Amino acid sequence: MARFETYQEYQRLGAEDYEEDSPPGEDLLVHVPEGLKDSWHHIKNLDNFFTRIYHFHQKNGFACMMLSEFFELVQFLFVVLFTTFLFNCVEYDVLFANKFINHTGSSHPERNKVTLPDAILPTEECTARIQKNGWIIFLLTMAAVFWVYRLVKVICNLLSYWEIRTFYIKALRIPTVELCNYSWQEVQARLILLQREQQMCIHKKELTELDIYHRILRFKNYMVAMVNKSLLPVHLSLPLLGDVIFFSQGLKYNFEMIFFWGPGSLFQNKWNLHPKYKRSGSRLELAQQLSRVVLLVGIANLLLCPFILVWQILYAFFSYTEVIKREPGSLGARRWSLFGRLYLRHFNELDHELQARLSRGYKPATKYMNSFTSPLLTVFAQNLAFFSGSILAVLIALTVYDEDVLTVQHILTAITVLGIVVTVCRSFIPDEYMVWCPEQLLQCVLAHIHYMPDHWKGNANKCETRDEMAQLFQYKAVR
Amino acid sequence: MARFETYQEYQRLGAEDYEEDSPPGEDLLVHVPEGLKDSWHHIKNLDNFFTRIYHFHQKNGFACMMLSEFFELVQFLFVVLFTTFLFNCVEYDVLFANKFINHTGSSHPERNKVTLPDAILPTEECTARIQKNGWIIFLLTMAAVFWVYRLVKVICNLLSYWEIRTFYIKALRIPTVELCNYSWQEVQARLILLQREQQMCIHKKELTELDIYHRILRFKNYMVAMVNKSLLPVHLSLPLLGDVIFFSQGLKYNFEMIFFWGPGSLFQNKWNLHPKYKRSGSRLELAQQLSRVVLLVGIANLLLCPFILVWQILYAFFSYTEVIKREPGSLGARRWSLFGRLYLRHFNELDHELQARLSRGYKPATKYMNSFTSPLLTVFAQNLAFFSGSILAVLIALTVYDEDVLTVQHILTAITVLGIVVTVCRSFIPDEYMVWCPEQLLQCVLAHIHYMPDHWKGNANKCETRDEMAQLFQYKAVR
Amino acid sequence: MARFETYQEYQRLGAEDYEEDSPPGEDLLVHVPEGLKDSWHHIKNLDNFFTRIYHFHQKNGFACMMLSEFFELVQFLFVVLFTTFLFNCVEYDVLFANKFINHTGSSHPERNKVTLPDAILPTEECTARIQKNGWIIFLLTMAAVFWVYRLVKVICNLLSYWEIRTFYIKALRIPTVELCNYSWQEVQARLILLQREQQMCIHKKELTELDIYHRILRFKNYMVAMVNKSLLPVHLSLPLLGDVIFFSQGLKYNFEMIFFWGPGSLFQNKWNLHPKYKRSGSRLELAQQLSRVVLLVGIANLLLCPFILVWQILYAFFSYTEVIKREPGSLGARRWSLFGRLYLRHFNELDHELQARLSRGYKPATKYMNSFTSPLLTVFAQNLAFFSGSILAVLIALTVYDEDVLTVQHILTAITVLGIVVTVCRSFIPDEYMVWCPEQLLQCVLAHIHYMPDHWKGNANKCETRDEMAQLFQYKAVR
């Protein structure tokens, strides 16, 4: 891992930013007569270029990237259309057997089974229903607009990553099928070698690893710094819950937009800080300007909120219902929170390096968090499990004796619901033979995550430590 | 862990017992004019007081203890009433579709679904049925008497633990919410400090950890000693099963009643041995007296036996049916037996210390026991699994092809039962790639349980060793 | 583990082969007047004798061996008869509710439930159906012939292992119940001691462990040598799949038949190489003779192919359908391939020694193989899981709301199939927090399997290494 987060380095980065506007001796270098006449000489937006090279490697090449972008489009379409279909084109009365279907002319007069097509409305009736409903048409239009916007973005990506693919094959000489055998370190080494042949970067003759890291991680480093200095308003003090941290994917997106790439952001050219932010005189004025931008973004968020909410509910329903049915225990699974990923990140640490570090800390962190149990919750869970389990036991016994019981209304629903209740309850009851050693577990976690507040030391068994850890290591379901 | 099980200590414990009857200089100490005038000065039954302080800490404070006692009362009520309800107020013919229900005046004449209320008898018919049955009324009365007795006990506990709660808050200065952050060691340290301020114990100026341990573990130490010297009749030689150990929860309760706290027990004041037991002259007479007590207790047990049995069957049915359905493999889970917990206990080892030690030994012990497999049983299990699996395969294939098969009578029952049979069978088939290293595993177990008969050494792979280990580490289902 | 695979040893083995034909001083030794007059003096086929002793120990004694052979016979019968029954004696129209059954004279006129006996044809109709179908009669006859052949073999085994059992009890003094407490090392030590008393082998006065290993492993060692020298045609170059290894149970059986014990094999007396194969002059002629044998065996295989195929399909259906339904993830389980077991075997390594070694390597090998994931497959799996999961989510929600939905045709089938699809897909999606450390894992594997091609070193993260490892560590489902 490359960690050179000294002050000098930052100075140098800042200094470089200036240079980029007026590369020293640009005229001297652009028209080099000798050397290879390739299209990767003097790349203007090196930040973006290196980032794309990194992503191309991390996301396993062109086919994978494009396929997943394509599927994202299809998923969006699917969710929208399937939901519309479910709300408008299914006759639930038939499905729930509240309405009698008569298959006249059936070959088996005695047998009158409902089939799926019986419950689906004919196309004309369906379209009529949709056309009548103004809201649905509005939502569908919104969705269509958004989809087209994403389609355009995907096509842009496709073109730009096709270029990266060519770069990998022609310049770095890594054929597509071999890509998975190369680590990022190896790709980077080839990149540095290549710079000597063809000057991708024209400000310097030689690229170092640090140069590449700096460019890929320019904005990430700012974010890490802001989180470490607690500059971002992510700590909230709620009346009942106490000190909580709110830092969702959406908030992060908004922060990045405001600071880095949105209209009115602090950066020009997408890679260097606007000079006016470096003069201390205009601070107040710029702060006001920024607060205006934040207000506008806030209003935009408020307006878009219902659509995003609906989308998130639909998407969560389609994604997680089945998981919760199959293994309700996964509700209790945890992941490193978005805040944790920034708080624990080193400066100049690439995504895959951070991920590897956090992955190694995942198991001990899970064990550490699981070794705490709320005794009161345990008592409730045990008793709820007993009562639900008792009723379930009777229903199971009756079912095994004669499965006609299942045809009684709501018995199957009861069995399913009680089963889930019992499983969830049991996940709250600690194992009888659990070994309690929080201090060692926290040491294990620390060995990988590297940062730890001082007051955790020697207090691994305290609830406060656990609660602070929980801010970094959230329930998956929360996000 | 505090282990001071030398002979001298025991002498001192005995000596102390005498002192308690006539504390030296009692008159001098009771009326101390200076010091705090608190209600925790000169506590009479210190054994009980320390034990309650220990339990209060181990069971996570007042709320948890009382809640679980309250729920125990509710569980008892629930089991009794739900069983009565199931036996008297449900019309099973309706549930099993042997009787036709006609919903006259139903809005859906074609649809005639049985609902749960259809199968429940009206209240008057139900009460009439119960009143007719003398047995049920007798059992319900018994249950009511027992329940009231337990209710009284719970109320006593509530009062006495409320006092302990006040003691924790006022004297030990541990607020309720902080309790979970204190280890027993810390609580005990505060207790010793407190003694210097307010003399809870008036026989000594200073309390040591050993004093507190001795008082909490007075009876436990006697039990451990009796098990270690094989004085309790728990080894049985059965004709077919060979040498087995029978030491159930009930037997333990009876032993404790006979020796420690029941009427006619060896202890007076609930904490010190009756002086007559210390004279060797009256041995024979006392033995006869004790044997009379044992006989009476035996007769009482015999009389109560049917009720206890019915209760245990009901409770087991309600608790475990669902578990067995969900994961039949849990039938093969093991736990440290009651006998093992006494056999492996050190003198002066508190419950949580023993539990921590056994928990650490749990995993290797499970592995050790699982690494033995009966080859004959394996052959049977493999073949039974094959035959059941074959029929199940056909049923599954038919069901997937057309789920109408499920409406054929007893097909669903067959699928459920066959599924459980196959799962149970598979749990008896050892893993193909199991690593067999009994010697290392037994060493691992030994590192935590500390005791091991000499003849186990070097014989970890022998069946005899495994069988003896199984006496300490029983099937959960057995208990 | 006994590893003496030096050249000298092989020389000695060859030398011994000669000796066996004319044991030195046979006349002197056979008629020893003194010593025990037991039936285990001068055993003719010592190879077979020692092998049987070994198998007797490994398969846990007479009862287990015979029971499993008996059950194999029963399984064969069961599969044949049950299949015949399913194809000829079940009226599927009744099961699938396509045909209406009228229980005239039923006590519940309103209730008309199909029972299993309704769907089974009466015996006479059933036999008539079978008698009409020539093919079935032919197949049943074939099966009967094969079954009788196996029955005879089982009876032979029974007699021969009864003798071994007597040998264990009388000569080795290991009673049946004690057998499981003896390791093979201990049995072998007794065998060597016994030789001093009663000369089982008359060529030598003293047996060594190596002698016994050589005899048990005579053919295995040849196979290991042929695989190590790549003499067997198991590497195939297929157009699309590249270099694959085909070495099935059947091929192995054929190889062994051709080389070791079939008619026309290279060995005479079942244990020593025919002298003519030791003369280099007749090489060409012998090769032609062998190729003729191979051709004949090939033709026999081709003729038997359909029967074997049908049997294998039936057996696989009966064995694995239920497993796949219960835990579809087991499709992705791996095992050491037959090729791997020969490639990784040391010379003079008994089955249980190899098995122990491979078992210890199983876990790291599984981890190593699982740490590779195809990114393209992952993308497909994720999206297929999303789409199937979405539909499943809707079906589950509808079912929980009103279980009448289940009576709609094919809904239950859809839920089952979608559930399996999702589970299979999820098994292809790597864990988010997987730690990627192929080099260490491969080192762990190597520590147990002992052999590794040179080009794996330092290339543990390459796909090629993984693919070659996969040849040794196959999917279970493939075999």
Coordinates of C-alpha atoms in Angstrom, one line a residue, chain C residues 169-461:
Chain C
I169 CA -9.8 -63.9 16.1
K170 CA -7.7 -67.1 16.3
A171 CA -4.3 -66.1 14.9
L172 CA -4.1 -62.3 15.5
R173 CA -6.2 -62.6 18.7
I174 CA -8.3 -59.5 17.9
P175 CA -11.9 -60.2 18.8
T176 CA -14.5 -58.7 16.6
V177 CA -15.7 -56.0 19.0
E178 CA -12.2 -54.8 19.6
L179 CA -11.4 -54.4 15.9
C180 CA -12.2 -50.7 15.8
N181 CA -9.7 -50.0 18.5
Y182 CA -6.8 -51.4 16.5
S183 CA -5.0 -49.3 13.9
W184 CA -3.6 -50.9 10.8
Q185 CA -0.1 -50.4 12.2
E186 CA -1.0 -52.6 15.2
V187 CA -2.6 -55.3 13.0
Q188 CA 0.5 -55.3 10.8
A189 CA 2.8 -55.7 13.8
R190 CA 0.8 -58.7 14.9
L191 CA 1.0 -60.1 11.4
I192 CA 4.8 -59.8 11.4
L193 CA 5.0 -61.5 14.8
L194 CA 2.7 -64.2 13.6
Q195 CA 5.0 -65.0 10.7
R196 CA 7.7 -65.9 13.2
E197 CA 5.4 -68.5 14.7
Q198 CA 3.6 -69.8 11.7
Q199 CA 5.1 -69.3 8.3
M200 CA 2.4 -67.8 6.2
C201 CA 5.0 -66.8 3.7
I202 CA 7.4 -69.5 3.0
H203 CA 9.9 -67.6 0.9
K204 CA 11.3 -65.7 3.8
K205 CA 11.6 -66.3 7.5
E206 CA 10.8 -62.8 8.5
L207 CA 8.2 -60.5 7.0
T208 CA 8.9 -56.8 6.9
E209 CA 6.3 -54.0 6.7
L210 CA 7.5 -53.4 3.2
D211 CA 6.8 -57.0 2.1
I212 CA 3.2 -56.6 3.2
Y213 CA 2.8 -53.2 1.6
H214 CA 4.3 -54.5 -1.6
R215 CA 1.9 -57.4 -1.8
I216 CA -1.2 -55.3 -1.0
L217 CA -0.1 -52.5 -3.4
R218 CA 1.4 -54.5 -6.2
F219 CA -1.1 -53.4 -8.9
K220 CA -1.7 -50.0 -7.4
N221 CA 2.1 -49.3 -7.6
Y222 CA 2.0 -50.2 -11.3
M223 CA -0.9 -47.8 -11.9
V224 CA 0.8 -45.0 -10.0
A225 CA 3.9 -45.5 -12.1
M226 CA 1.9 -45.5 -15.3
V227 CA 0.1 -42.3 -14.4
N228 CA 3.3 -40.6 -13.3
K229 CA 5.0 -41.5 -16.5
S230 CA 1.9 -40.4 -18.5
L231 CA 1.7 -43.9 -20.1
L232 CA -2.1 -44.1 -19.8
P233 CA -4.2 -42.3 -22.5
V234 CA -6.1 -40.1 -20.1
H235 CA -5.2 -36.6 -21.5
L236 CA -7.6 -35.6 -24.3
S237 CA -7.4 -32.4 -26.4
L238 CA -11.0 -31.4 -27.1
P239 CA -11.8 -28.7 -29.6
L240 CA -13.6 -26.3 -27.3
L241 CA -12.7 -27.3 -23.8
G242 CA -9.0 -27.5 -24.3
D243 CA -6.9 -30.1 -22.5
V244 CA -9.1 -32.3 -20.4
I245 CA -8.5 -35.4 -18.4
F246 CA -10.9 -38.3 -18.8
F247 CA -10.4 -41.0 -16.2
S248 CA -13.6 -42.4 -14.9
Q249 CA -14.4 -45.3 -12.6
G250 CA -15.3 -47.4 -15.7
L251 CA -12.1 -46.6 -17.5
K252 CA -10.0 -47.5 -14.4
Y253 CA -11.9 -50.8 -14.2
N254 CA -11.1 -51.5 -17.8
F255 CA -7.5 -50.6 -17.4
E256 CA -7.1 -52.9 -14.4
M257 CA -8.9 -55.7 -16.2
I258 CA -6.7 -55.4 -19.3
F259 CA -3.4 -55.2 -17.4
F260 CA -3.8 -57.1 -14.2
W261 CA -6.5 -59.7 -13.9
G262 CA -8.7 -60.1 -17.1
P263 CA -8.2 -62.9 -19.6
G264 CA -5.2 -62.0 -21.7
S265 CA -3.7 -59.8 -19.0
L266 CA 0.0 -59.4 -18.4
F267 CA 0.0 -61.2 -15.1
Q268 CA -0.2 -64.9 -14.4
N269 CA -1.2 -66.5 -11.1
K270 CA -2.9 -63.1 -10.3
W271 CA 0.3 -61.9 -8.8
N272 CA 3.3 -62.2 -11.0
L273 CA 4.2 -60.7 -14.4
H274 CA 4.2 -63.3 -17.1
P275 CA 7.9 -64.0 -18.0
K276 CA 7.5 -63.4 -21.7
Y277 CA 6.9 -59.7 -20.9
K278 CA 10.4 -59.5 -19.5
R279 CA 12.1 -60.4 -22.8
S280 CA 12.6 -57.4 -24.9
G281 CA 12.7 -59.4 -28.1
S282 CA 9.0 -60.2 -28.2
R283 CA 7.9 -56.6 -27.5
L284 CA 6.2 -55.9 -30.9
E285 CA 4.3 -59.1 -30.9
L286 CA 3.1 -58.6 -27.3
A287 CA 2.0 -55.1 -28.1
Q288 CA -0.1 -56.3 -31.0
Q289 CA -1.6 -59.0 -28.7
L290 CA -2.4 -56.4 -26.1
S291 CA -4.0 -54.1 -28.7
R292 CA -6.2 -56.9 -29.8
V293 CA -7.3 -57.4 -26.2
V294 CA -8.0 -53.7 -25.9
L295 CA -10.1 -53.8 -29.0
L296 CA -12.2 -56.6 -27.7
V297 CA -12.7 -54.9 -24.4
G298 CA -13.7 -51.8 -26.3
I299 CA -16.3 -53.6 -28.3
A300 CA -17.7 -55.2 -25.1
N301 CA -17.9 -51.8 -23.5
L302 CA -19.7 -50.4 -26.6
L303 CA -22.3 -53.2 -26.4
L304 CA -22.9 -52.9 -22.7
C305 CA -22.9 -49.1 -22.9
P306 CA -26.7 -48.6 -23.1
F307 CA -27.4 -50.8 -20.1
I308 CA -24.7 -49.2 -18.0
L309 CA -26.0 -45.7 -19.0
V310 CA -29.6 -46.5 -18.1
W311 CA -28.4 -48.0 -14.8
Q312 CA -26.3 -44.9 -14.1
I313 CA -29.1 -42.5 -14.9
L314 CA -31.5 -44.4 -12.7
Y315 CA -29.1 -44.7 -9.9
A316 CA -28.1 -41.0 -10.1
F317 CA -31.8 -40.0 -10.2
F318 CA -32.6 -42.0 -7.1
S319 CA -29.5 -41.0 -5.2
Y320 CA -29.1 -37.3 -5.9
T321 CA -32.5 -35.8 -6.7
E322 CA -33.3 -35.4 -3.1
V323 CA -29.9 -33.9 -2.3
I324 CA -30.1 -31.4 -5.1
K325 CA -33.6 -30.4 -3.9
R326 CA -32.5 -30.0 -0.3
E327 CA -29.1 -28.3 -0.8
P328 CA -28.5 -27.3 -4.4
G329 CA -25.2 -25.9 -3.3
S330 CA -23.8 -29.4 -3.1
L331 CA -23.7 -29.4 -6.9
G332 CA -20.7 -27.2 -6.5
A333 CA -18.9 -29.5 -4.1
R334 CA -15.6 -31.0 -5.2
R335 CA -13.7 -34.2 -4.6
W336 CA -10.2 -35.4 -5.4
S337 CA -10.6 -36.9 -8.8
L338 CA -9.7 -40.5 -9.6
F339 CA -6.8 -39.2 -11.7
G340 CA -5.7 -37.0 -8.8
R341 CA -5.8 -39.9 -6.4
L342 CA -3.3 -41.8 -8.6
Y343 CA -1.3 -38.7 -9.6
L344 CA -0.8 -37.7 -6.0
R345 CA -0.3 -41.2 -4.6
H346 CA 3.1 -42.1 -3.3
F347 CA 4.5 -45.5 -4.2
N348 CA 3.7 -48.0 -1.4
E349 CA 1.0 -45.8 0.1
L350 CA -2.0 -47.7 1.4
D351 CA -5.5 -46.4 0.8
H352 CA -6.1 -45.1 4.3
E353 CA -2.8 -43.3 4.3
L354 CA -3.6 -41.6 1.0
Q355 CA -7.1 -40.8 2.2
A356 CA -5.8 -39.2 5.4
R357 CA -3.4 -37.1 3.4
L358 CA -6.0 -35.9 0.9
S359 CA -8.5 -35.3 3.7
R360 CA -6.1 -32.9 5.4
G361 CA -5.7 -31.2 2.0
Y362 CA -9.4 -31.1 1.3
K363 CA -10.3 -27.9 3.1
P364 CA -7.5 -25.6 1.8
A365 CA -8.1 -27.1 -1.7
T366 CA -11.8 -26.2 -1.6
K367 CA -10.9 -22.7 -0.3
Y368 CA -8.3 -22.3 -3.1
M369 CA -10.7 -23.4 -5.8
N370 CA -13.6 -21.2 -4.4
S371 CA -11.4 -18.2 -4.2
F372 CA -11.5 -18.1 -8.0
T373 CA -14.6 -16.7 -9.5
S374 CA -15.4 -16.0 -13.1
P375 CA -16.4 -12.3 -13.2
L376 CA -18.6 -12.8 -16.3
L377 CA -20.4 -15.7 -14.7
T378 CA -20.9 -13.6 -11.6
V379 CA -22.6 -10.9 -13.6
F380 CA -24.9 -13.4 -15.2
A381 CA -25.6 -15.1 -11.9
Q382 CA -26.3 -11.8 -10.1
N383 CA -28.8 -10.8 -12.8
L384 CA -30.5 -14.1 -13.1
A385 CA -30.8 -14.2 -9.4
F386 CA -32.4 -10.8 -9.4
F387 CA -34.9 -11.6 -12.1
S388 CA -35.9 -15.0 -10.6
G389 CA -35.8 -13.5 -7.1
S390 CA -38.2 -10.7 -8.2
I391 CA -40.8 -13.0 -9.5
L392 CA -40.3 -15.3 -6.5
A393 CA -40.8 -12.3 -4.2
V394 CA -44.1 -11.5 -5.8
L395 CA -45.2 -15.1 -5.5
I396 CA -44.2 -15.4 -1.9
A397 CA -45.9 -12.1 -1.0
L398 CA -49.1 -13.3 -2.7
T399 CA -48.9 -16.7 -1.0
V400 CA -48.4 -15.2 2.5
Y401 CA -51.4 -12.9 1.8
D402 CA -53.7 -15.7 0.7
E403 CA -52.5 -19.2 0.3
D404 CA -55.3 -19.9 -2.3
V405 CA -52.7 -18.7 -4.8
L406 CA -51.0 -22.1 -4.4
T407 CA -53.9 -23.9 -5.9
V408 CA -53.4 -22.0 -9.1
Q409 CA -51.8 -24.4 -11.6
H410 CA -48.0 -24.5 -11.7
I411 CA -47.6 -21.8 -9.1
L412 CA -46.0 -24.3 -6.7
T413 CA -43.8 -25.7 -9.4
A414 CA -42.7 -22.2 -10.3
I415 CA -41.9 -21.4 -6.7
T416 CA -39.8 -24.6 -6.4
V417 CA -37.9 -24.1 -9.6
L418 CA -37.3 -20.4 -9.1
G419 CA -36.1 -21.2 -5.6
I420 CA -33.5 -23.6 -6.9
V421 CA -32.5 -21.2 -9.7
V422 CA -31.8 -18.5 -7.1
T423 CA -29.9 -20.8 -4.8
V424 CA -27.7 -22.0 -7.6
C425 CA -27.1 -18.5 -8.9
R426 CA -26.2 -17.3 -5.4
S427 CA -23.6 -20.0 -5.1
F428 CA -21.8 -18.4 -8.1
I429 CA -21.7 -14.9 -6.5
P430 CA -18.5 -14.6 -4.4
D431 CA -18.8 -13.3 -0.9
E432 CA -18.3 -9.5 -0.7
Y433 CA -15.7 -9.9 2.1
M434 CA -13.8 -12.8 0.6
V435 CA -10.1 -12.6 1.4
W436 CA -8.0 -13.4 -1.7
C437 CA -4.7 -15.1 -0.8
P438 CA -4.2 -17.9 -3.3
E439 CA -0.5 -18.3 -2.7
Q440 CA -0.9 -19.2 0.9
L441 CA -3.8 -21.5 0.2
L442 CA -1.9 -23.4 -2.5
Q443 CA 1.0 -23.7 0.0
C444 CA -1.4 -25.2 2.5
V445 CA -2.7 -27.7 -0.1
L446 CA 0.8 -28.6 -1.2
A447 CA 1.8 -29.4 2.4
H448 CA -0.6 -32.3 2.3
I449 CA -0.7 -33.4 -1.3
H450 CA 3.2 -33.3 -1.7
Y451 CA 3.3 -33.1 -5.5
M452 CA 3.1 -29.9 -7.5
P453 CA 4.2 -29.1 -11.0
D454 CA 7.1 -26.6 -11.0
H455 CA 5.2 -24.0 -13.0
W456 CA 2.6 -23.6 -10.3
K457 CA 5.2 -22.0 -8.0
G458 CA 4.5 -18.2 -7.7
N459 CA 1.6 -18.5 -10.1
A460 CA -1.1 -19.5 -7.7
N461 CA -3.2 -16.6 -8.8

